[in-house]
C-alpha cells in the first residue's frame, strides 16, 4: 500500500511537470485541458523547463547505463514491470477500460451464486464491509452491535464439512455504541475495524484480540457519523457526517481538519470514499450532488451538482484506475461518471431504490455492477461495459435488502436488510 501511495505522488508530480511544460511552450489550451483531466492544481505547476532538465538527466543516465551494459535502471526494468514490482507498474493495469464507447457484442454472463443465511441482528442490518484481503467482513445494525465474520468459516459451513463448532461464522460481536451503526471500514494493514454511528462517534476495535468486545479508541465527532473511510496509508480517516464538509482525522493525534474550499456544500454527506491511492476522495450528499476532492489539499476539484437530481446521492466509489466514479441515489439511478470532466458516461437502470440508503458496487474484476432493488426484494446485476441488466436474483430476505457489499478479491458478496438477517453469496 505504501508503494501505491508513493506511485500516486510520483504520478501527481509528473502531471504537474507536463502542465508546466505545456505552459512554457505557450500551449495554454493544452495545458488547461491536461490540468483539468488530471485534476492538477495550478499551484502544482513547476519551475520553467524543469521537465526538460529532468528528461535530459534521465536520457544521459540511460545512455551511461547502456554503455556499461547494465540495461534499464532497476526501478524501470521491464522484467520488474512484468513481475508486477516497483513503481514502473502503471496505475490501473488490470482495470476495465470504461472509455470504450458503444460496446458491441453480447454481455457477460454473471456466474451462478449460492446463498446462505448466516446470522441475525436484533434490529435492521444497516451496513457491511469486507477487509482489504477479503478474509473477514463485518456488519453493523440498528441494535448498535457489530458482528465480525471469517469468510473461510462461512465457506466451510456452506460446504457442510466443518467440524463441531469450528464452522461458526460469527467470530465475535462488538458492543460499544449507543445508537445505530451507519458504516464500517477496515484498516489497510493492521487488524483494526472502525465504525461510525448516530451517537456522533467513530470507534476502533482490535479484532486480533479474541476477548475484546469494546472499542480501544474513540473519536467523538460533533455530528451523526454517516460514513467512515481509511486513507490507503492508514494514517487518516475521512468521516462523512450531518455536517456538509467531510471531517479528516489524523489517526495518531485525532486532530480534525476541514477543507478551506467547501464549494458551497450545504447538505449532509451520505458516503465518503478514497480512491485506491488516496490521491482523491469523493462525497455523495443528501442534496443529490457528488464532489471530488484532492486527497492532499482537501480542495474540491470537481463538483457534480444534481448528479441524482434533487434526491439523495447515497453512494459513490472510484474505479480501480481512478478515472471514473460509480454512484447511486434515491432516484433509482446508478451512474458512471468521468472524474476528469464530470461527464456522465453510463447508466444502469432497472433497480428501484427510493426509500432506503443503498449502494452500488463493482464485483472484484469490475466486470459487473451490483445493487439491490427494495421494491422487488432482489439483487440486480449489470454488465459494467454494456450497461445491460444480466441478472435479477431473489435476495432471500423477507424484508427489503438495505445493503450489498462485494469482496475485493473473489466472487463473493454479502447482503443485509430490514429483516435483520445477513446473507452470504458465493
Short mmCIF file of C-alpha atoms in Angstrom, two decimals:
data_model
loop_
_atom_site.label_atom_id
_atom_site.label_comp_id
_atom_site.label_asym_id
_atom_site.label_seq_id
_atom_site.Cartn_x
_atom_site.Cartn_y
_atom_site.Cartn_z
CA UNK A 1 0.00 0.00 0.00
CA UNK A 2 2.95 2.34 0.69
CA UNK A 3 4.15 1.67 -2.86
CA UNK A 4 0.73 2.66 -4.22
CA UNK A 5 0.78 5.91 -2.26
CA UNK A 6 4.30 6.70 -3.50
CA UNK A 7 3.20 5.86 -7.03
CA UNK A 8 0.31 8.30 -6.74
CA UNK A 9 2.65 11.04 -5.53
CA UNK A 10 5.02 10.36 -8.44
CA UNK A 11 2.15 10.46 -10.93
CA UNK A 12 0.97 13.76 -9.45
CA UNK A 13 4.49 15.22 -9.88
CA UNK A 14 4.69 14.02 -13.49
CA UNK A 15 1.31 15.56 -14.32
CA UNK A 16 2.40 18.87 -12.78
CA UNK A 17 5.60 18.81 -14.85
CA UNK A 18 3.65 18.16 -18.05
CA UNK A 19 1.25 21.02 -17.36
CA UNK A 20 4.12 23.39 -16.59
CA UNK A 21 6.00 22.34 -19.75
CA UNK A 22 2.96 22.97 -21.95
CA UNK A 23 2.53 26.42 -20.43
CA UNK A 24 6.24 27.16 -21.02
CA UNK A 25 5.66 26.36 -24.70
CA UNK A 26 2.65 28.73 -24.78
CA UNK A 27 0.33 25.77 -25.33
CA UNK A 28 -2.17 27.23 -22.90
CA UNK A 29 -5.24 25.35 -24.12
CA UNK A 30 -3.43 22.02 -24.00
CA UNK A 31 -2.09 22.81 -20.52
CA UNK A 32 -5.58 23.71 -19.31
CA UNK A 33 -7.04 20.51 -20.79
CA UNK A 34 -4.38 18.30 -19.20
CA UNK A 35 -4.71 20.10 -15.86
CA UNK A 36 -8.49 19.60 -15.93
CA UNK A 37 -8.30 15.94 -16.99
CA UNK A 38 -5.70 15.05 -14.35
CA UNK A 39 -7.05 17.50 -11.74
CA UNK A 40 -3.62 19.12 -11.33
CA UNK A 41 -3.99 22.38 -9.37
CA UNK A 42 -2.35 25.44 -10.92
CA UNK A 43 -0.31 25.81 -7.75
CA UNK A 44 1.39 22.49 -8.60
CA UNK A 45 2.98 23.91 -11.75
CA UNK A 46 6.78 23.55 -11.62
CA UNK A 47 9.60 25.94 -12.44
CA UNK A 48 10.12 26.72 -16.14
CA UNK A 49 11.89 23.98 -18.16
CA UNK A 50 12.06 21.66 -15.16
CA UNK A 51 10.70 18.76 -17.21
CA UNK A 52 13.29 19.32 -19.97
CA UNK A 53 16.12 19.29 -17.43
CA UNK A 54 14.86 16.07 -15.82
CA UNK A 55 14.44 14.36 -19.19
CA UNK A 56 17.95 15.42 -20.22
CA UNK A 57 19.37 13.98 -16.99
CA UNK A 58 17.36 10.78 -17.43
CA UNK A 59 18.49 10.26 -21.01
CA UNK A 60 22.11 10.88 -20.04
CA UNK A 61 21.82 8.36 -17.19
CA UNK A 62 20.19 5.83 -19.53
CA UNK A 63 22.97 6.20 -22.13
CA UNK A 64 25.57 5.80 -19.42
CA UNK A 65 23.83 2.72 -18.07
CA UNK A 66 23.55 1.15 -21.53
CA UNK A 67 27.21 1.90 -22.21
CA UNK A 68 28.09 -0.11 -19.10
CA UNK A 69 25.87 -2.94 -20.35
CA UNK A 70 23.54 -2.56 -17.41
CA UNK A 71 20.32 -2.06 -19.39
CA UNK A 72 17.48 -0.29 -17.63
CA UNK A 73 17.67 1.11 -14.08
CA UNK A 74 16.09 -1.34 -11.66
CA UNK A 75 13.08 0.83 -10.91
CA UNK A 76 12.08 0.84 -14.59
CA UNK A 77 13.17 -2.66 -15.60
CA UNK A 78 10.54 -4.15 -17.96
CA UNK A 79 11.10 -7.53 -16.32
CA UNK A 80 10.21 -5.97 -12.98
CA UNK A 81 7.16 -4.45 -14.59
CA UNK A 82 6.07 -7.83 -15.92
CA UNK A 83 6.53 -9.28 -12.43
CA UNK A 84 4.32 -6.54 -11.04
CA UNK A 85 7.00 -4.91 -8.93
CA UNK A 86 8.26 -1.40 -8.38
CA UNK A 87 6.89 1.98 -9.35
CA UNK A 88 7.04 1.14 -13.05
CA UNK A 89 3.68 -0.66 -12.93
CA UNK A 90 1.14 1.71 -14.48
CA UNK A 91 -1.91 2.63 -12.47
CA UNK A 92 -4.99 0.53 -13.13
CA UNK A 93 -3.19 -2.05 -15.30
CA UNK A 94 -5.90 -4.64 -14.72
CA UNK A 95 -8.79 -2.21 -14.67
CA UNK A 96 -11.71 -2.32 -17.08
CA UNK A 97 -11.47 0.37 -19.77
CA UNK A 98 -14.75 2.27 -19.43
CA UNK A 99 -13.68 4.79 -22.05
CA UNK A 100 -14.80 2.35 -24.79
CA UNK A 101 -17.99 3.73 -26.30
CA UNK A 102 -20.81 1.81 -28.00
CA UNK A 103 -19.64 -1.56 -26.79
CA UNK A 104 -20.81 -4.27 -29.20
CA UNK A 105 -21.37 -7.97 -28.72
CA UNK A 106 -23.19 -9.96 -26.05
CA UNK A 107 -22.97 -9.02 -22.39
CA UNK A 108 -21.07 -11.23 -20.00
CA UNK A 109 -22.95 -13.87 -18.03
CA UNK A 110 -22.94 -13.39 -14.28
CA UNK A 111 -21.84 -16.66 -12.62
CA UNK A 112 -24.37 -18.59 -10.59
CA UNK A 113 -24.14 -17.87 -6.85
CA UNK A 114 -25.18 -19.99 -3.90
CA UNK A 115 -26.58 -18.05 -0.94
CA UNK A 116 -26.91 -18.85 2.74
CA UNK A 117 -28.49 -17.09 5.71
CA UNK A 118 -25.62 -16.89 8.21
CA UNK A 119 -26.74 -14.67 11.08
CA UNK A 120 -29.30 -12.25 12.50
CA UNK A 121 -29.09 -8.95 14.30
CA UNK A 122 -31.72 -7.83 16.81
CA UNK A 123 -32.65 -4.88 14.61
CA UNK A 124 -32.21 -3.76 11.00
CA UNK A 125 -28.85 -4.81 9.48
CA UNK A 126 -27.74 -1.48 8.00
CA UNK A 127 -24.23 -1.88 6.55
CA UNK A 128 -21.41 -4.33 5.76
CA UNK A 129 -17.73 -4.13 4.85
CA UNK A 130 -15.02 -6.59 3.74
CA UNK A 131 -11.40 -6.39 4.88
CA UNK A 132 -8.89 -5.46 2.11
CA UNK A 133 -7.64 -9.07 1.92
CA UNK A 134 -11.19 -10.43 1.78
CA UNK A 135 -10.64 -12.75 4.76
CA UNK A 136 -13.16 -11.03 7.02
CA UNK A 137 -16.23 -8.87 6.89
CA UNK A 138 -18.36 -7.08 9.46
CA UNK A 139 -21.97 -5.94 9.61
CA UNK A 140 -23.47 -3.05 11.57
CA UNK A 141 -27.01 -2.84 12.91
CA UNK A 142 -29.70 -0.62 14.30
CA UNK A 143 -29.31 -2.66 17.50
CA UNK A 144 -25.93 -0.84 17.97
CA UNK A 145 -23.92 -4.09 17.58
CA UNK A 146 -21.24 -5.09 15.06
CA UNK A 147 -20.90 -8.73 14.00
CA UNK A 148 -17.49 -9.87 12.80
CA UNK A 149 -17.26 -12.83 10.38
CA UNK A 150 -14.49 -15.03 8.99
CA UNK A 151 -15.06 -15.88 5.31
CA UNK A 152 -13.26 -19.26 5.40
CA UNK A 153 -15.53 -20.50 8.19
CA UNK A 154 -18.63 -19.48 6.25
CA UNK A 155 -17.38 -21.41 3.24
CA UNK A 156 -16.80 -24.49 5.42
CA UNK A 157 -20.34 -24.21 6.73
CA UNK A 158 -21.76 -23.94 3.21
CA UNK A 159 -19.79 -26.99 2.10
CA UNK A 160 -21.05 -28.91 5.12
CA UNK A 161 -17.60 -30.25 6.00
CA UNK A 162 -16.98 -28.20 9.15
CA UNK A 163 -16.33 -29.97 12.39
CA UNK A 164 -18.44 -29.45 15.50
CA UNK A 165 -18.29 -25.74 16.38
CA UNK A 166 -15.38 -24.96 14.04
CA UNK A 167 -17.57 -23.53 11.28
CA UNK A 168 -19.39 -20.93 13.36
CA UNK A 169 -19.17 -17.92 11.03
CA UNK A 170 -19.63 -15.14 13.63
CA UNK A 171 -16.19 -14.80 15.18
CA UNK A 172 -17.38 -12.25 17.72
CA UNK A 173 -19.77 -9.38 18.32
CA UNK A 174 -18.68 -5.90 19.34
CA UNK A 175 -20.86 -3.75 21.61
CA UNK A 176 -19.85 -0.17 22.34
CA UNK A 177 -22.14 2.25 20.50
CA UNK A 178 -25.37 3.59 21.96
CA UNK A 179 -27.01 4.48 18.62
CA UNK A 180 -27.41 2.62 15.29
CA UNK A 181 -24.30 1.83 13.23
CA UNK A 182 -24.07 3.70 9.89
CA UNK A 183 -20.82 2.50 8.32
CA UNK A 184 -17.70 0.37 8.83
CA UNK A 185 -14.17 0.18 7.46
CA UNK A 186 -11.03 -1.91 7.95
CA UNK A 187 -7.52 -0.56 8.42
CA UNK A 188 -5.48 -1.30 5.25
CA UNK A 189 -2.72 -3.08 7.20
CA UNK A 190 -3.46 -3.51 10.91
CA UNK A 191 -6.20 -5.74 12.46
CA UNK A 192 -8.42 -2.76 13.23
CA UNK A 193 -12.09 -2.20 12.40
CA UNK A 194 -13.69 1.22 12.72
CA UNK A 195 -17.37 2.12 12.92
CA UNK A 196 -19.34 5.33 12.55
CA UNK A 197 -22.72 5.73 14.24
CA UNK A 198 -25.58 8.04 15.08
CA UNK A 199 -24.07 8.65 18.54
CA UNK A 200 -21.55 11.00 16.81
CA UNK A 201 -18.70 8.56 17.48
CA UNK A 202 -16.04 6.73 15.47
CA UNK A 203 -14.84 3.69 17.40
CA UNK A 204 -11.77 1.49 16.92
CA UNK A 205 -11.91 -2.28 17.53
CA UNK A 206 -8.87 -4.60 17.61
CA UNK A 207 -10.06 -7.89 16.12
CA UNK A 208 -6.73 -9.63 16.77
CA UNK A 209 -7.68 -9.84 20.46
CA UNK A 210 -10.21 -12.65 20.80
CA UNK A 211 -11.60 -11.44 24.12
CA UNK A 212 -12.09 -7.81 23.04
CA UNK A 213 -15.69 -6.67 22.74
CA UNK A 214 -15.27 -2.94 23.38
CA UNK A 215 -13.52 -0.17 21.45
CA UNK A 216 -9.95 0.64 22.46
CA UNK A 217 -10.07 4.17 20.97
CA UNK A 218 -12.87 6.63 20.28
CA UNK A 219 -13.13 9.78 18.18
CA UNK A 220 -16.03 11.90 19.36
CA UNK A 221 -17.36 13.94 16.47
CA UNK A 222 -19.84 16.80 16.69
CA UNK A 223 -22.34 15.25 14.25
CA UNK A 224 -24.04 11.99 13.32
CA UNK A 225 -21.27 9.97 11.59
CA UNK A 226 -22.85 8.60 8.41
CA UNK A 227 -19.75 7.25 6.67
CA UNK A 228 -16.13 6.39 7.50
CA UNK A 229 -13.15 5.55 5.29
CA UNK A 230 -9.45 4.92 5.97
CA UNK A 231 -6.83 6.57 3.79
CA UNK A 232 -4.88 3.80 1.97
CA UNK A 233 -1.85 4.52 4.17
CA UNK A 234 -3.94 4.02 7.31
CA UNK A 235 -2.87 7.27 8.98
CA UNK A 236 -6.04 9.25 8.28
CA UNK A 237 -9.79 8.72 8.43
CA UNK A 238 -12.46 10.57 6.48
CA UNK A 239 -15.84 10.94 8.14
CA UNK A 240 -18.98 11.94 6.28
CA UNK A 241 -21.46 13.38 8.75
CA UNK A 242 -24.55 15.57 9.02
CA UNK A 243 -22.08 18.43 8.53
CA UNK A 244 -21.78 19.36 4.81
CA UNK A 245 -17.96 19.06 4.71
CA UNK A 246 -16.05 15.81 5.28
CA UNK A 247 -14.09 15.63 8.54
CA UNK A 248 -10.49 14.46 8.10
CA UNK A 249 -8.91 12.94 11.21
CA UNK A 250 -5.27 12.20 11.92
CA UNK A 251 -5.37 8.70 13.44
CA UNK A 252 -2.40 9.37 15.71
CA UNK A 253 -3.44 12.72 17.14
CA UNK A 254 -7.21 12.75 16.47
CA UNK A 255 -6.77 16.27 15.09
CA UNK A 256 -9.69 17.16 12.82
CA UNK A 257 -9.19 19.06 9.56
CA UNK A 258 -11.85 20.71 7.38
CA UNK A 259 -11.50 21.81 3.77
CA UNK A 260 -10.97 25.53 3.27
CA UNK A 261 -12.74 25.19 -0.08
CA UNK A 262 -16.13 23.55 0.59
CA UNK A 263 -17.61 24.69 -2.76
CA UNK A 264 -20.90 25.87 -1.23
CA UNK A 265 -21.70 22.40 0.01
CA UNK A 266 -24.66 22.62 2.37
CA UNK A 267 -26.10 19.10 2.74
CA UNK A 268 -25.22 16.15 4.93
CA UNK A 269 -22.85 13.53 3.46
CA UNK A 270 -24.20 10.00 2.97
CA UNK A 271 -20.94 8.41 1.88
CA UNK A 272 -17.28 9.30 1.56
CA UNK A 273 -14.67 7.08 -0.16
CA UNK A 274 -10.98 7.42 -1.05
CA UNK A 275 -9.57 6.40 -4.40
CA UNK A 276 -7.20 3.41 -4.38
CA UNK A 277 -4.07 5.55 -3.98
CA UNK A 278 -5.64 8.19 -1.75
CA UNK A 279 -4.92 10.95 -4.28
CA UNK A 280 -8.64 11.82 -4.32
CA UNK A 281 -11.82 11.24 -2.38
CA UNK A 282 -15.49 11.58 -3.28
CA UNK A 283 -18.53 12.60 -1.26
CA UNK A 284 -22.16 11.70 -2.00
CA UNK A 285 -24.59 14.14 -0.39
CA UNK A 286 -28.24 14.29 0.60
CA UNK A 287 -28.82 17.14 -1.88
CA UNK A 288 -28.11 14.75 -4.78
CA UNK A 289 -24.62 16.08 -5.53
CA UNK A 290 -21.24 14.39 -5.83
CA UNK A 291 -17.99 16.19 -5.13
CA UNK A 292 -14.47 15.08 -5.95
CA UNK A 293 -11.74 16.35 -3.64
CA UNK A 294 -7.97 16.48 -3.85
CA UNK A 295 -6.63 13.92 -1.36
CA UNK A 296 -3.68 16.13 -0.38
CA UNK A 297 -5.04 19.69 -0.30
CA UNK A 298 -8.67 18.71 0.51
CA UNK A 299 -9.84 21.17 -2.15
CA UNK A 300 -12.99 20.42 -4.10
CA UNK A 301 -11.74 19.97 -7.67
CA UNK A 302 -14.89 18.66 -9.36
CA UNK A 303 -18.44 19.32 -8.11
CA UNK A 304 -21.17 17.35 -9.89
CA UNK A 305 -24.27 19.23 -8.77
CA UNK A 306 -27.58 17.44 -9.19
CA UNK A 307 -25.91 14.14 -10.06
CA UNK A 308 -29.06 12.43 -8.79
CA UNK A 309 -31.45 15.32 -9.26
CA UNK A 310 -32.80 16.80 -6.05
CA UNK A 311 -32.94 13.48 -4.16
CA UNK A 312 -30.18 11.89 -2.10
CA UNK A 313 -26.98 10.53 -3.62
CA UNK A 314 -26.41 7.52 -1.38
CA UNK A 315 -23.11 6.04 -2.57
CA UNK A 316 -20.04 6.82 -4.66
CA UNK A 317 -16.89 4.78 -5.31
CA UNK A 318 -13.87 5.08 -7.62
CA UNK A 319 -12.90 2.55 -10.26
CA UNK A 320 -9.51 0.90 -9.85
CA UNK A 321 -7.86 3.19 -12.38
CA UNK A 322 -9.35 6.25 -10.59
CA UNK A 323 -10.75 7.60 -13.87
CA UNK A 324 -14.44 7.01 -13.08
CA UNK A 325 -16.92 7.09 -10.20
CA UNK A 326 -19.90 4.78 -9.76
CA UNK A 327 -22.76 6.40 -7.86
CA UNK A 328 -26.29 5.53 -6.79
CA UNK A 329 -29.17 7.53 -5.38
CA UNK A 330 -32.78 7.58 -4.26
CA UNK A 331 -33.80 8.45 -7.81
CA UNK A 332 -33.38 4.70 -8.55
CA UNK A 333 -30.45 5.55 -10.84
CA UNK A 334 -26.95 4.09 -10.90
CA UNK A 335 -24.48 6.17 -12.89
CA UNK A 336 -20.85 6.12 -14.03
CA UNK A 337 -19.07 9.49 -14.14
CA UNK A 338 -15.76 10.52 -15.68
CA UNK A 339 -13.54 12.04 -13.00
CA UNK A 340 -11.59 14.36 -15.30
CA UNK A 341 -14.63 16.08 -16.81
CA UNK A 342 -17.59 15.25 -14.56
CA UNK A 343 -19.30 13.80 -17.65
CA UNK A 344 -21.97 11.12 -17.29
CA UNK A 345 -20.63 8.05 -19.12
CA UNK A 346 -23.10 5.22 -18.46
CA UNK A 347 -26.34 4.46 -16.62
CA UNK A 348 -27.51 1.18 -15.15
CA UNK A 349 -31.34 1.26 -14.97
CA UNK A 350 -33.81 -1.19 -13.51
CA UNK A 351 -33.41 -1.23 -9.71
CA UNK A 352 -35.89 0.66 -7.54
CA UNK A 353 -34.43 2.47 -4.53
CA UNK A 354 -36.38 5.46 -3.25
CA UNK A 355 -36.73 4.95 0.48
CA UNK A 356 -33.56 3.46 1.99
CA UNK A 357 -29.90 4.36 1.78
CA UNK A 358 -28.31 1.80 -0.55
CA UNK A 359 -25.15 1.45 -2.58
CA UNK A 360 -24.00 0.20 -5.97
CA UNK A 361 -20.67 -1.65 -6.17
CA UNK A 362 -18.46 -3.46 -8.66
CA UNK A 363 -17.53 -7.11 -8.41
CA UNK A 364 -13.85 -7.87 -7.80
CA UNK A 365 -12.94 -7.59 -11.52
CA UNK A 366 -15.17 -4.56 -12.25
CA UNK A 367 -16.90 -6.56 -15.00
CA UNK A 368 -20.26 -6.32 -13.22
CA UNK A 369 -22.20 -3.72 -11.23
CA UNK A 370 -24.34 -4.98 -8.34
CA UNK A 371 -27.06 -3.30 -6.32
CA UNK A 372 -30.33 -4.05 -4.55
CA UNK A 373 -33.97 -3.48 -5.51
CA UNK A 374 -36.01 -2.58 -2.42
CA UNK A 375 -39.36 -2.78 -4.22
CA UNK A 376 -38.91 -6.28 -5.66
CA UNK A 377 -36.63 -7.60 -2.90
CA UNK A 378 -33.91 -8.54 -5.38
CA UNK A 379 -30.21 -8.32 -6.13
CA UNK A 380 -29.71 -6.76 -9.58
CA UNK A 381 -26.59 -7.21 -11.73
CA UNK A 382 -25.48 -5.34 -14.87
CA UNK A 383 -22.64 -5.84 -17.33
CA UNK A 384 -20.43 -2.90 -16.41
CA UNK A 385 -19.34 -2.17 -20.00
CA UNK A 386 -22.59 -2.70 -21.93
CA UNK A 387 -24.89 -1.41 -19.13
CA UNK A 388 -27.22 -4.33 -19.88
CA UNK A 389 -29.03 -5.88 -16.93
CA UNK A 390 -27.85 -9.50 -16.92
CA UNK A 391 -29.47 -10.94 -13.80
CA UNK A 392 -32.12 -10.40 -11.14
CA UNK A 393 -31.71 -12.66 -8.11
CA UNK A 394 -34.34 -13.11 -5.36
CA UNK A 395 -32.49 -11.74 -2.33
CA UNK A 396 -33.79 -14.35 0.10
CA UNK A 397 -34.58 -11.59 2.61
CA UNK A 398 -38.10 -11.35 3.96
CA UNK A 399 -37.85 -7.57 4.05
CA UNK A 400 -36.20 -5.06 1.72
CA UNK A 401 -32.43 -5.57 1.33
CA UNK A 402 -30.65 -2.49 2.69
CA UNK A 403 -27.03 -3.05 1.76
CA UNK A 404 -24.81 -5.05 -0.59
CA UNK A 405 -21.03 -5.31 -0.23
CA UNK A 406 -18.75 -7.29 -2.56
CA UNK A 407 -15.40 -8.86 -1.68
CA UNK A 408 -12.41 -7.04 -3.21
CA UNK A 409 -10.61 -10.29 -4.05
CA UNK A 410 -13.08 -13.05 -5.06
CA UNK A 411 -16.63 -13.64 -6.34
CA UNK A 412 -18.47 -13.47 -3.02
CA UNK A 413 -20.72 -10.77 -1.58
CA UNK A 414 -22.94 -10.03 1.41
CA UNK A 415 -26.46 -8.63 1.68
CA UNK A 416 -28.29 -7.46 4.78
CA UNK A 417 -31.58 -5.76 5.37
CA UNK A 418 -34.79 -4.86 7.14
CA UNK A 419 -35.46 -8.47 8.16
CA UNK A 420 -32.35 -8.17 10.42
CA UNK A 421 -30.63 -11.01 8.59
CA UNK A 422 -27.20 -11.32 6.97
CA UNK A 423 -26.82 -13.43 3.83
CA UNK A 424 -23.58 -14.64 2.23
CA UNK A 425 -23.32 -15.29 -1.53
CA UNK A 426 -20.62 -17.30 -3.33
#
